C-alpha cells in the first residue's frame, strides 16, 4: 500500500504501558495502521507498549506524571507536558 502524502496525525495517550487489554488494543492499532497514519505515542511508563511502538518506528514520549490515579500535582504536570507536545507540532493532531 502506498502511504498518503499528508497522513492524518494521531496522538495516542495512555497512562500505562504494561501488557494488558487496552495496551494490546493500542498496539494492534499501531501495527495495523502505521502505513496509513502518522502516530505518536505518549505513555506514562517504559514498558511493553513503548518498546513495541519503537520497534514499529513510532515516536514515543514517556511522561512519568501521566498516572492512572487522580492526583492534582502530577495531573497538572501531565497536562502541561501534553500541551507542550501538541503545540510543538506544525499540523493539527487527532487525539
GROMACS .gro file of C-alpha atoms in nm:
model
   95
    1UNK     CA    1   0.000   0.000   0.000
    2UNK     CA    2   0.127   0.346  -0.090
    3UNK     CA    3   0.124   0.581   0.213
    4UNK     CA    4  -0.076   0.905   0.172
    5UNK     CA    5   0.120   1.227   0.111
    6UNK     CA    6  -0.026   1.406   0.413
    7UNK     CA    7  -0.136   1.135   0.655
    8UNK     CA    8  -0.362   1.216   0.946
    9UNK     CA    9  -0.151   1.265   1.259
   10UNK     CA   10  -0.280   1.074   1.559
   11UNK     CA   11  -0.157   1.129   1.912
   12UNK     CA   12  -0.232   0.832   2.137
   13UNK     CA   13  -0.217   0.897   2.512
   14UNK     CA   14  -0.226   0.609   2.758
   15UNK     CA   15  -0.126   0.603   3.124
   16UNK     CA   16   0.034   0.260   3.147
   17UNK     CA   17   0.239   0.057   2.907
   18UNK     CA   18   0.220  -0.289   3.063
   19UNK     CA   19   0.081  -0.578   2.862
   20UNK     CA   20  -0.294  -0.552   2.920
   21UNK     CA   21  -0.619  -0.522   2.729
   22UNK     CA   22  -0.607  -0.151   2.642
   23UNK     CA   23  -0.235  -0.165   2.562
   24UNK     CA   24  -0.280  -0.468   2.335
   25UNK     CA   25  -0.559  -0.285   2.153
   26UNK     CA   26  -0.339   0.022   2.102
   27UNK     CA   27  -0.051  -0.196   1.986
   28UNK     CA   28  -0.275  -0.370   1.731
   29UNK     CA   29  -0.391  -0.031   1.601
   30UNK     CA   30  -0.033   0.095   1.572
   31UNK     CA   31   0.081  -0.222   1.399
   32UNK     CA   32  -0.212  -0.244   1.161
   33UNK     CA   33  -0.247   0.122   1.063
   34UNK     CA   34   0.105   0.263   1.077
   35UNK     CA   35   0.125   0.276   0.696
   36UNK     CA   36  -0.188   0.491   0.671
   37UNK     CA   37  -0.145   0.734   0.961
   38UNK     CA   38   0.132   0.918   1.140
   39UNK     CA   39   0.119   0.800   1.500
   40UNK     CA   40   0.287   0.943   1.808
   41UNK     CA   41   0.253   0.764   2.142
   42UNK     CA   42   0.259   0.925   2.487
   43UNK     CA   43   0.272   0.676   2.774
   44UNK     CA   44   0.330   0.708   3.148
   45UNK     CA   45   0.600   0.443   3.175
   46UNK     CA   46   0.859   0.246   2.982
   47UNK     CA   47   0.710  -0.100   2.942
   48UNK     CA   48   0.565  -0.331   2.676
   49UNK     CA   49   0.373  -0.075   2.470
   50UNK     CA   50   0.652   0.182   2.437
   51UNK     CA   51   0.903  -0.089   2.348
   52UNK     CA   52   0.677  -0.238   2.081
   53UNK     CA   53   0.594   0.105   1.937
   54UNK     CA   54   0.964   0.184   1.898
   55UNK     CA   55   1.011  -0.147   1.711
   56UNK     CA   56   0.749  -0.014   1.466
   57UNK     CA   57   0.943   0.317   1.436
   58UNK     CA   58   0.665   0.510   1.606
   59UNK     CA   59   0.781   0.811   1.811
   60UNK     CA   60   0.730   0.761   2.185
   61UNK     CA   61   0.727   1.013   2.468
   62UNK     CA   62   0.749   0.884   2.826
   63UNK     CA   63   0.560   1.107   3.067
   64UNK     CA   64   0.603   0.980   3.426
   65UNK     CA   65   0.350   1.236   3.553
   66UNK     CA   66   0.082   1.066   3.341
   67UNK     CA   67  -0.073   0.840   3.603
   68UNK     CA   68  -0.386   0.634   3.636
   69UNK     CA   69  -0.473   0.766   3.981
   70UNK     CA   70  -0.613   1.118   4.013
   71UNK     CA   71  -0.359   1.344   4.183
   72UNK     CA   72  -0.355   1.721   4.141
   73UNK     CA   73   0.018   1.792   4.108
   74UNK     CA   74   0.104   1.508   3.864
   75UNK     CA   75  -0.216   1.578   3.666
   76UNK     CA   76  -0.119   1.943   3.621
   77UNK     CA   77   0.234   1.839   3.520
   78UNK     CA   78   0.095   1.590   3.270
   79UNK     CA   79  -0.146   1.848   3.127
   80UNK     CA   80   0.136   2.100   3.075
   81UNK     CA   81   0.364   1.839   2.918
   82UNK     CA   82   0.089   1.720   2.682
   83UNK     CA   83   0.007   2.078   2.585
   84UNK     CA   84   0.374   2.136   2.502
   85UNK     CA   85   0.391   1.818   2.291
   86UNK     CA   86   0.079   1.914   2.098
   87UNK     CA   87   0.188   2.275   2.038
   88UNK     CA   88   0.539   2.175   1.922
   89UNK     CA   89   0.399   2.013   1.610
   90UNK     CA   90   0.313   2.213   1.299
   91UNK     CA   91  -0.002   2.030   1.197
   92UNK     CA   92  -0.324   1.951   1.376
   93UNK     CA   93  -0.342   1.628   1.577
   94UNK     CA   94  -0.630   1.390   1.610
   95UNK     CA   95  -0.615   1.291   1.977
   0.00000   0.00000   0.00000
